[in-house]
PDB file of C-alpha atoms in Angstrom:
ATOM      1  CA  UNK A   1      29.050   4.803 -45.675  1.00 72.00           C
ATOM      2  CA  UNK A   2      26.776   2.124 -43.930  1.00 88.00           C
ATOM      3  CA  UNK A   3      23.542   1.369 -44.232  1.00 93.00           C
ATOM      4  CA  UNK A   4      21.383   4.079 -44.120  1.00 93.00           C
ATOM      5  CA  UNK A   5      17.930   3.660 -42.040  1.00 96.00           C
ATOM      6  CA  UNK A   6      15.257   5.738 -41.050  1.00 96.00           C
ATOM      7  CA  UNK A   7      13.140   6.340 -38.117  1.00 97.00           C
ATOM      8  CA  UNK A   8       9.496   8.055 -38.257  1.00 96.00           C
ATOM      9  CA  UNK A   9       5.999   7.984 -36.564  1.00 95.00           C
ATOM     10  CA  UNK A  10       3.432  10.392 -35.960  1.00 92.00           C
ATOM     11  CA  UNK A  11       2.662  12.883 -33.435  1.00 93.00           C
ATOM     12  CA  UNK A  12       3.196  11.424 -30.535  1.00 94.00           C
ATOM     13  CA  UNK A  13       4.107   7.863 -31.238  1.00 95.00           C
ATOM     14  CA  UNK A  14       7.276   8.861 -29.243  1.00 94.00           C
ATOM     15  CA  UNK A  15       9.911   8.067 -32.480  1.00 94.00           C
ATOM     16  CA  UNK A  16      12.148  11.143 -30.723  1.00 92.00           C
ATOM     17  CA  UNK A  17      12.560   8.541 -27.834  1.00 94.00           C
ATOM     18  CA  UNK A  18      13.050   5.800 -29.544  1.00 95.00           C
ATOM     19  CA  UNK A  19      15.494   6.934 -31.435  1.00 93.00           C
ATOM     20  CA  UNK A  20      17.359   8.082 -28.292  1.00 93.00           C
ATOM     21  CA  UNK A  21      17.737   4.814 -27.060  1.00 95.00           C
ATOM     22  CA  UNK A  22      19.397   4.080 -30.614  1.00 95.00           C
ATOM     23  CA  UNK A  23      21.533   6.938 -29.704  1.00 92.00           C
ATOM     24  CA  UNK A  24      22.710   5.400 -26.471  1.00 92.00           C
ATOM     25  CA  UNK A  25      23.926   2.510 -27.981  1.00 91.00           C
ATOM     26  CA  UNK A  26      26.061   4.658 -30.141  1.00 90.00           C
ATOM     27  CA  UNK A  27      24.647   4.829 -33.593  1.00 93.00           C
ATOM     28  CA  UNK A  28      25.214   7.923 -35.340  1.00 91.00           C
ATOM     29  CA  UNK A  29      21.701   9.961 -35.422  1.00 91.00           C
ATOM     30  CA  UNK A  30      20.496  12.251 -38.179  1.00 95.00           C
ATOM     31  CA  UNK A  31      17.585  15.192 -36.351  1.00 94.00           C
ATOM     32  CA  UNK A  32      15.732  16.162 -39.435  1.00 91.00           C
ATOM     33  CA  UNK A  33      13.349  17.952 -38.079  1.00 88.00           C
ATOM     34  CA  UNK A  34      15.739  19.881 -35.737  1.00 92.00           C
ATOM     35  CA  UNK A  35      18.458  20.421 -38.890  1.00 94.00           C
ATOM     36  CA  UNK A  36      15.684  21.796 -40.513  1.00 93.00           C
ATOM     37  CA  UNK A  37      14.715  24.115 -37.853  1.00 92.00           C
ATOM     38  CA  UNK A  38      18.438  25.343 -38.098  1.00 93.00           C
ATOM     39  CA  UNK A  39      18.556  25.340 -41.807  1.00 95.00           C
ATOM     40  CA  UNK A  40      15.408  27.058 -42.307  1.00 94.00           C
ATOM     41  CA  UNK A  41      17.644  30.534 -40.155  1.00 90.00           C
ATOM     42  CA  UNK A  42      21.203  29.749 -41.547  1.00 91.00           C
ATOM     43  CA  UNK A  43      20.831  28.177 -44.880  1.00 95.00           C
ATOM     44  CA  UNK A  44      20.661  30.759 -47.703  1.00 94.00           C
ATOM     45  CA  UNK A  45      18.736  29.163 -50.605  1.00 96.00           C
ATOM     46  CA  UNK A  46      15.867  28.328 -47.871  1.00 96.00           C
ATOM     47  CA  UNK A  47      15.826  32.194 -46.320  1.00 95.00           C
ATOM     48  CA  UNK A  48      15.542  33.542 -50.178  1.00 96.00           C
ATOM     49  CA  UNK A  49      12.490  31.221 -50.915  1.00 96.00           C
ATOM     50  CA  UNK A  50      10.838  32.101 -47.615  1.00 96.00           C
ATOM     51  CA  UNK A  51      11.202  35.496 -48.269  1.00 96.00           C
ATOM     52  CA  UNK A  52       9.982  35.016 -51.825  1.00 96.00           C
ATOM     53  CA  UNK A  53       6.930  33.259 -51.190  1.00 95.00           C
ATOM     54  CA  UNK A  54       5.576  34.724 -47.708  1.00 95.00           C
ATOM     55  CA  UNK A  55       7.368  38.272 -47.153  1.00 95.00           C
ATOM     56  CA  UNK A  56       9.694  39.893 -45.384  1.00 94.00           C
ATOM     57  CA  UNK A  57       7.568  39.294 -42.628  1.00 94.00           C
ATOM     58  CA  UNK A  58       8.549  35.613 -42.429  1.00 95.00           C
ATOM     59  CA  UNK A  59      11.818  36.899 -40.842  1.00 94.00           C
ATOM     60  CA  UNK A  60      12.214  39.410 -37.269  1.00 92.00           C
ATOM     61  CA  UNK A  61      14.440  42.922 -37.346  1.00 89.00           C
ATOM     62  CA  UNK A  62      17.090  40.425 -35.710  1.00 90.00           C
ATOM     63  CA  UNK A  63      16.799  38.033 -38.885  1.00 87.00           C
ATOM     64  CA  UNK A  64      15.429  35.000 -36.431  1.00 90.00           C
ATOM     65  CA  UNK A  65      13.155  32.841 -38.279  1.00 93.00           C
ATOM     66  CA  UNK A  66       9.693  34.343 -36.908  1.00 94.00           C
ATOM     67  CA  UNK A  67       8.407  30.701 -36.630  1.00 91.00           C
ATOM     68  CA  UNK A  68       4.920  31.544 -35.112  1.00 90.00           C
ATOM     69  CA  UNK A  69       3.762  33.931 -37.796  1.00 93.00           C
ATOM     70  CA  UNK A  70       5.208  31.164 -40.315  1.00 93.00           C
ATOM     71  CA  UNK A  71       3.327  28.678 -38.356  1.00 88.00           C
ATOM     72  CA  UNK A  72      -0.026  30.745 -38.209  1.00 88.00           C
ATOM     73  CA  UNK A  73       0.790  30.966 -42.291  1.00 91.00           C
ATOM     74  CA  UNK A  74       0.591  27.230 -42.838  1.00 89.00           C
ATOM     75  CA  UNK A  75      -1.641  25.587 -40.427  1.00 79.00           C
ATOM     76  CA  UNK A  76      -4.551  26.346 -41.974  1.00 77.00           C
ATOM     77  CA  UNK A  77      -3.872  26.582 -45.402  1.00 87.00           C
ATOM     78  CA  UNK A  78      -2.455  23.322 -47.301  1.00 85.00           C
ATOM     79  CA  UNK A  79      -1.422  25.169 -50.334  1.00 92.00           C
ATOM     80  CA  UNK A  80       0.992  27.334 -48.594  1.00 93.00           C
ATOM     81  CA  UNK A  81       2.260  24.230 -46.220  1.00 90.00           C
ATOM     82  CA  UNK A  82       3.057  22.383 -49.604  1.00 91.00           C
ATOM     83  CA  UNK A  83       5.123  25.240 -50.955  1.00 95.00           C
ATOM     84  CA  UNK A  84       6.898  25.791 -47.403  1.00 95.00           C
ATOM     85  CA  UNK A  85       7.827  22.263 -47.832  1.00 91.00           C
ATOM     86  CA  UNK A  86       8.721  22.347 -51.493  1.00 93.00           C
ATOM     87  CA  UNK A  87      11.623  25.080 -50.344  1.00 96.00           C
ATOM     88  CA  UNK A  88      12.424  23.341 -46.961  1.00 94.00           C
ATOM     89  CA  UNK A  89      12.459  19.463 -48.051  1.00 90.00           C
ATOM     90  CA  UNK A  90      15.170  19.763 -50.563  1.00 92.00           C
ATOM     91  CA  UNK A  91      17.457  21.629 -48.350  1.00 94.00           C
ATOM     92  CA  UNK A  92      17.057  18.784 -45.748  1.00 92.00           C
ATOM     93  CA  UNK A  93      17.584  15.822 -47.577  1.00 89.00           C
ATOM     94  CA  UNK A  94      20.736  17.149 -49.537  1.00 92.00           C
ATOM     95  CA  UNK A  95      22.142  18.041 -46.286  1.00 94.00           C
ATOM     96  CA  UNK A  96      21.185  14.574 -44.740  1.00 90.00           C
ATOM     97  CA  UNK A  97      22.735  12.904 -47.560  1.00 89.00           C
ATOM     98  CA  UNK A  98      25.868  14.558 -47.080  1.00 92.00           C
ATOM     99  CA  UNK A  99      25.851  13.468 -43.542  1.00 93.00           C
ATOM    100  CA  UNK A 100      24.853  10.204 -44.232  1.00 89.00           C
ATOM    101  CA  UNK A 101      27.809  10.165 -46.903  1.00 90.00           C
ATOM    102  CA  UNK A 102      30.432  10.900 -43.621  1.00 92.00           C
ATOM    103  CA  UNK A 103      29.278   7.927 -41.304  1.00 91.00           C
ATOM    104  CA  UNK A 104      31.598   5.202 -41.501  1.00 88.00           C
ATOM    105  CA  UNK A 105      29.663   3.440 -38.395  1.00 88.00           C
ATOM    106  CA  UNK A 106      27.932  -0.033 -39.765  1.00 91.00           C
ATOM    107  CA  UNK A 107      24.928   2.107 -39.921  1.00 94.00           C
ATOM    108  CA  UNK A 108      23.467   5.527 -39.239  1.00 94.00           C
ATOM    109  CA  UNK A 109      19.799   6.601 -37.987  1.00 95.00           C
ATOM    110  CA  UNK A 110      17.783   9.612 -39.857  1.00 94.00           C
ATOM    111  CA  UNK A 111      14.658  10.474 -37.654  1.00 93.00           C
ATOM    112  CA  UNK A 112      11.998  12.383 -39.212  1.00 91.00           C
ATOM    113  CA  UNK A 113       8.391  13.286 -39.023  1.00 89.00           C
ATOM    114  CA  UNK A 114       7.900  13.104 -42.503  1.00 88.00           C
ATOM    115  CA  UNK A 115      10.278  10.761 -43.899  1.00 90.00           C
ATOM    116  CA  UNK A 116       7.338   9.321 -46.378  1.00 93.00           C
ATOM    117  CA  UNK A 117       5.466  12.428 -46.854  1.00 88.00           C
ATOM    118  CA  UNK A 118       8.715  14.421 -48.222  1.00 84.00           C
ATOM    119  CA  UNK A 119       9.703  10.812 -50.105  1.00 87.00           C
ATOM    120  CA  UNK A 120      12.694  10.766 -48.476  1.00 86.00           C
ATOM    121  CA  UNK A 121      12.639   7.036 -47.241  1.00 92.00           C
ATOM    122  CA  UNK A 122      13.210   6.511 -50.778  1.00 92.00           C
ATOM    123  CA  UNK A 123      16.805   7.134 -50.405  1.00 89.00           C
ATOM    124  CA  UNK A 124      16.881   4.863 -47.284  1.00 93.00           C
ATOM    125  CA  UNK A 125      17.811   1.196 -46.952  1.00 94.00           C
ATOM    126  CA  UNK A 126      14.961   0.489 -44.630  1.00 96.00           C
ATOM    127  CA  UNK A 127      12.781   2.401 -42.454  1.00 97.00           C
ATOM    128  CA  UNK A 128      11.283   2.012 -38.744  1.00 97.00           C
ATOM    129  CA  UNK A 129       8.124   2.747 -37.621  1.00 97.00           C
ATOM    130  CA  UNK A 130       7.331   4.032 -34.341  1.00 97.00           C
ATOM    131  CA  UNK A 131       3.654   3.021 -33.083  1.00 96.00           C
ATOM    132  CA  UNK A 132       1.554   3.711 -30.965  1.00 95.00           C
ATOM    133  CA  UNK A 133      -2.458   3.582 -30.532  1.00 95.00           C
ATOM    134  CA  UNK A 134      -4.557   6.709 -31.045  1.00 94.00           C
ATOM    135  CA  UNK A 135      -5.981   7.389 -27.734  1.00 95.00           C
ATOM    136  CA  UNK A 136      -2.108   7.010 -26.645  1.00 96.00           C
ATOM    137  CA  UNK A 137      -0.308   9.650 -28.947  1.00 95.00           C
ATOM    138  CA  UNK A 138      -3.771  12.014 -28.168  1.00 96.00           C
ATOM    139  CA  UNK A 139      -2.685  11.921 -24.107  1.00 96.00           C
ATOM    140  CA  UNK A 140       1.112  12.467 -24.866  1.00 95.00           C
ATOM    141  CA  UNK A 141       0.796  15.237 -26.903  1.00 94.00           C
ATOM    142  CA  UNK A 142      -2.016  16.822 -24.558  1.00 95.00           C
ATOM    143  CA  UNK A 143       0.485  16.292 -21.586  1.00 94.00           C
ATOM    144  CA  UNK A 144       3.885  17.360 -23.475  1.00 93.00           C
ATOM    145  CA  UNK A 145       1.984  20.569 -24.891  1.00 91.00           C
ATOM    146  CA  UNK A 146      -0.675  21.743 -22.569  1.00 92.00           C
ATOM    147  CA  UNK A 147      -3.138  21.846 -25.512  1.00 91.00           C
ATOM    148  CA  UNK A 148      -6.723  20.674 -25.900  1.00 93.00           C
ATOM    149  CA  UNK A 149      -7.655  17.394 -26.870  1.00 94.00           C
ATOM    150  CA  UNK A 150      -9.820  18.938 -29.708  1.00 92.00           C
ATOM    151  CA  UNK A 151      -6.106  20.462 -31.168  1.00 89.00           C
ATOM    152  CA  UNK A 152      -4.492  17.285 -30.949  1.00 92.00           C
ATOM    153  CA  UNK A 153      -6.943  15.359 -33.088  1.00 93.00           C
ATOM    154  CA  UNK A 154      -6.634  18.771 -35.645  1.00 88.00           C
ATOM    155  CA  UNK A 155      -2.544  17.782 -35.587  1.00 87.00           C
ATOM    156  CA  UNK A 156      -3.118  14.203 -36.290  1.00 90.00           C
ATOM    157  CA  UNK A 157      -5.953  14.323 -38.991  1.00 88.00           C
ATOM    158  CA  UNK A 158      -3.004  16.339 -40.694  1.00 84.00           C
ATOM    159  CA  UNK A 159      -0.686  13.956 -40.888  1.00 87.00           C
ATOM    160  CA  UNK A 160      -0.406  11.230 -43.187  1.00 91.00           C
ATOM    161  CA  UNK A 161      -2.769   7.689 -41.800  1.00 92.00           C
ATOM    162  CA  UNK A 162      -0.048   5.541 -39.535  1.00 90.00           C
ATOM    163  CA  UNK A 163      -1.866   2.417 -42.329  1.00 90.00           C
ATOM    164  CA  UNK A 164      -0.247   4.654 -44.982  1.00 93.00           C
ATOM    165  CA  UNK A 165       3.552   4.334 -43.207  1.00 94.00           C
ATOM    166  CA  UNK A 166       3.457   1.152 -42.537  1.00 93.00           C
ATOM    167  CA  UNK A 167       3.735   0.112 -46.155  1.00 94.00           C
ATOM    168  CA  UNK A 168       6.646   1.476 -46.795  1.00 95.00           C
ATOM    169  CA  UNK A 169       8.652   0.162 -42.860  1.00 96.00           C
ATOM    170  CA  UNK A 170      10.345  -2.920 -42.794  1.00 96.00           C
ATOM    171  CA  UNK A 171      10.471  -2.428 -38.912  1.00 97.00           C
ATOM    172  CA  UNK A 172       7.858  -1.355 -36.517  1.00 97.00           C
ATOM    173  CA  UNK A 173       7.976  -0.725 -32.895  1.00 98.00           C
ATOM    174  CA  UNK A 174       5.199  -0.708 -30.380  1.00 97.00           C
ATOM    175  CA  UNK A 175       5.485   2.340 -27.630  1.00 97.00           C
ATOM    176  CA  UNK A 176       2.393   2.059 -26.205  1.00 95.00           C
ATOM    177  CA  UNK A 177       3.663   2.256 -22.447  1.00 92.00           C
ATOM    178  CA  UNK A 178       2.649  -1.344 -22.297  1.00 96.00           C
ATOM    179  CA  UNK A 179       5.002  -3.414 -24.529  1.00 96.00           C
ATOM    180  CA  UNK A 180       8.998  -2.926 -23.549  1.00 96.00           C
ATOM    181  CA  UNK A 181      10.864  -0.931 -25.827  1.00 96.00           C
ATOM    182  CA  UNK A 182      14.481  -2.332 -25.472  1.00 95.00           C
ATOM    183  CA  UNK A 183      14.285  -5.830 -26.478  1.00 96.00           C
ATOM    184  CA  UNK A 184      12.206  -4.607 -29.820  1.00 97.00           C
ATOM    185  CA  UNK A 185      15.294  -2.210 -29.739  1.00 97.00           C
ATOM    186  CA  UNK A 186      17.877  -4.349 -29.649  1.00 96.00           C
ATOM    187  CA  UNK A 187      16.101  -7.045 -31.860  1.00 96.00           C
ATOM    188  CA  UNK A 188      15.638  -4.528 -35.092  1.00 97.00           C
ATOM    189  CA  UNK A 189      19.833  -3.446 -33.909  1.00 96.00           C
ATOM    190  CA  UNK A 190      20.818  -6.709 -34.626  1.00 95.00           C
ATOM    191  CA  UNK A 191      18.713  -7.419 -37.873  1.00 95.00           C
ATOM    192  CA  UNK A 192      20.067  -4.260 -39.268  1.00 95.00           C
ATOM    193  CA  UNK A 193      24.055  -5.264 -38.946  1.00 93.00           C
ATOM    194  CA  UNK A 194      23.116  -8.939 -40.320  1.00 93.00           C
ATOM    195  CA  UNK A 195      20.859  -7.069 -42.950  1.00 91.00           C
ATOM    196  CA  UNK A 196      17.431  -8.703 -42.125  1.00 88.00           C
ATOM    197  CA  UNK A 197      14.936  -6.984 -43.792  1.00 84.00           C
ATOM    198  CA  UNK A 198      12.869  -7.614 -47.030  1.00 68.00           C
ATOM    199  CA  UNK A 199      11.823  -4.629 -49.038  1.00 59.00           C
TER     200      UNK A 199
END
């Protein structure tokens, strides 16, 4: 196993991209949020807590995850977003380490919104953050989802402060459509296989 980093950022600081362009230059890449989207139909201890704590309802006649009743569930109501993520989180990570556990590359890349919310980047050698300003991440995300600037502000007051994130990444990269993204790519590449970081 190699060393183990992580890649996060919020809503629309573009860390999905970024961590593409890892991708391309072959390091092994860890989806959490997609794994979890899979986990959270085909993993068994996650479908019994779901249906524990919101219903049968959480699930269609076809057994697909109904993920916009889940998601009308949560969004408004923190309580019942903590305990979706107290049965969810777990899952994850044990399932990340075990991937993590089967690279034998010099190191491996774990991309997740939450990697410091869950605690996650605890497990992690070092962690990248993607950033990008405000007004920036508000335009993406209005673009990418056809939404309302009004419900992209509601998304990011949600999320954890990017101030907050920073304390905890060794590494952060600017993707604000200005500053190019490949040499701060290929910089933090080479840092991580001669282990330049300080915790």
């Amino acid at each position: 196993m190699g060393i183990k980093v992580g890649i996060t950022g919020g809503i629309g600081s573009g860390k999905s991209y970024v961590a593409r362009i890892f991708k391309t230059m072959g390091i092994s890449f860890y989806d959490a949020d997609q794994e979890a989207k899979l986990l959270m139909s085909d993993d068994l201890e996650i479908r019994n807590g779901l249906l524990a704590a919101f219903g049968p309802e959480v699930y269609q006649q076809d057994g697909a995850l109904d993920r916009k009743w889940l998601a009308l569930q949560v969004f408004e109501d923190r309580e019942k977003l903590h305990v979706l993520n107290a049965i969810v989180h777990p899952v994850v990570i044990k399932h990340g380490r075990a991937w993590a556990e089967r690279q034998t590359a010099p190191y491996s890349l774990k991309e997740a919104a939450l990697l410091v919310e869950s605690g996650s980047y605890k497990e992690l050698d070092c962690l990248i953050l993607v950033s990008a300003p405000e007004e920036v991440r508000i335009d993406r995300v209005m673009k990418r989802d056809d939404v309302s600037r009004e419900e992209v502000i509601k998304r990011i007051d949600k999320q954890m402060p990017e101030a907050e994130k920073e304390k905890h990444a060794q590494f952060i990269i600017i993707n604000d459509g200005v500053k190019p993204l490949l040499p701060q790519v290929l910089q933090i590449h080479n840092q991580i296989l001669e282990r330049e970081w300080s915790k």
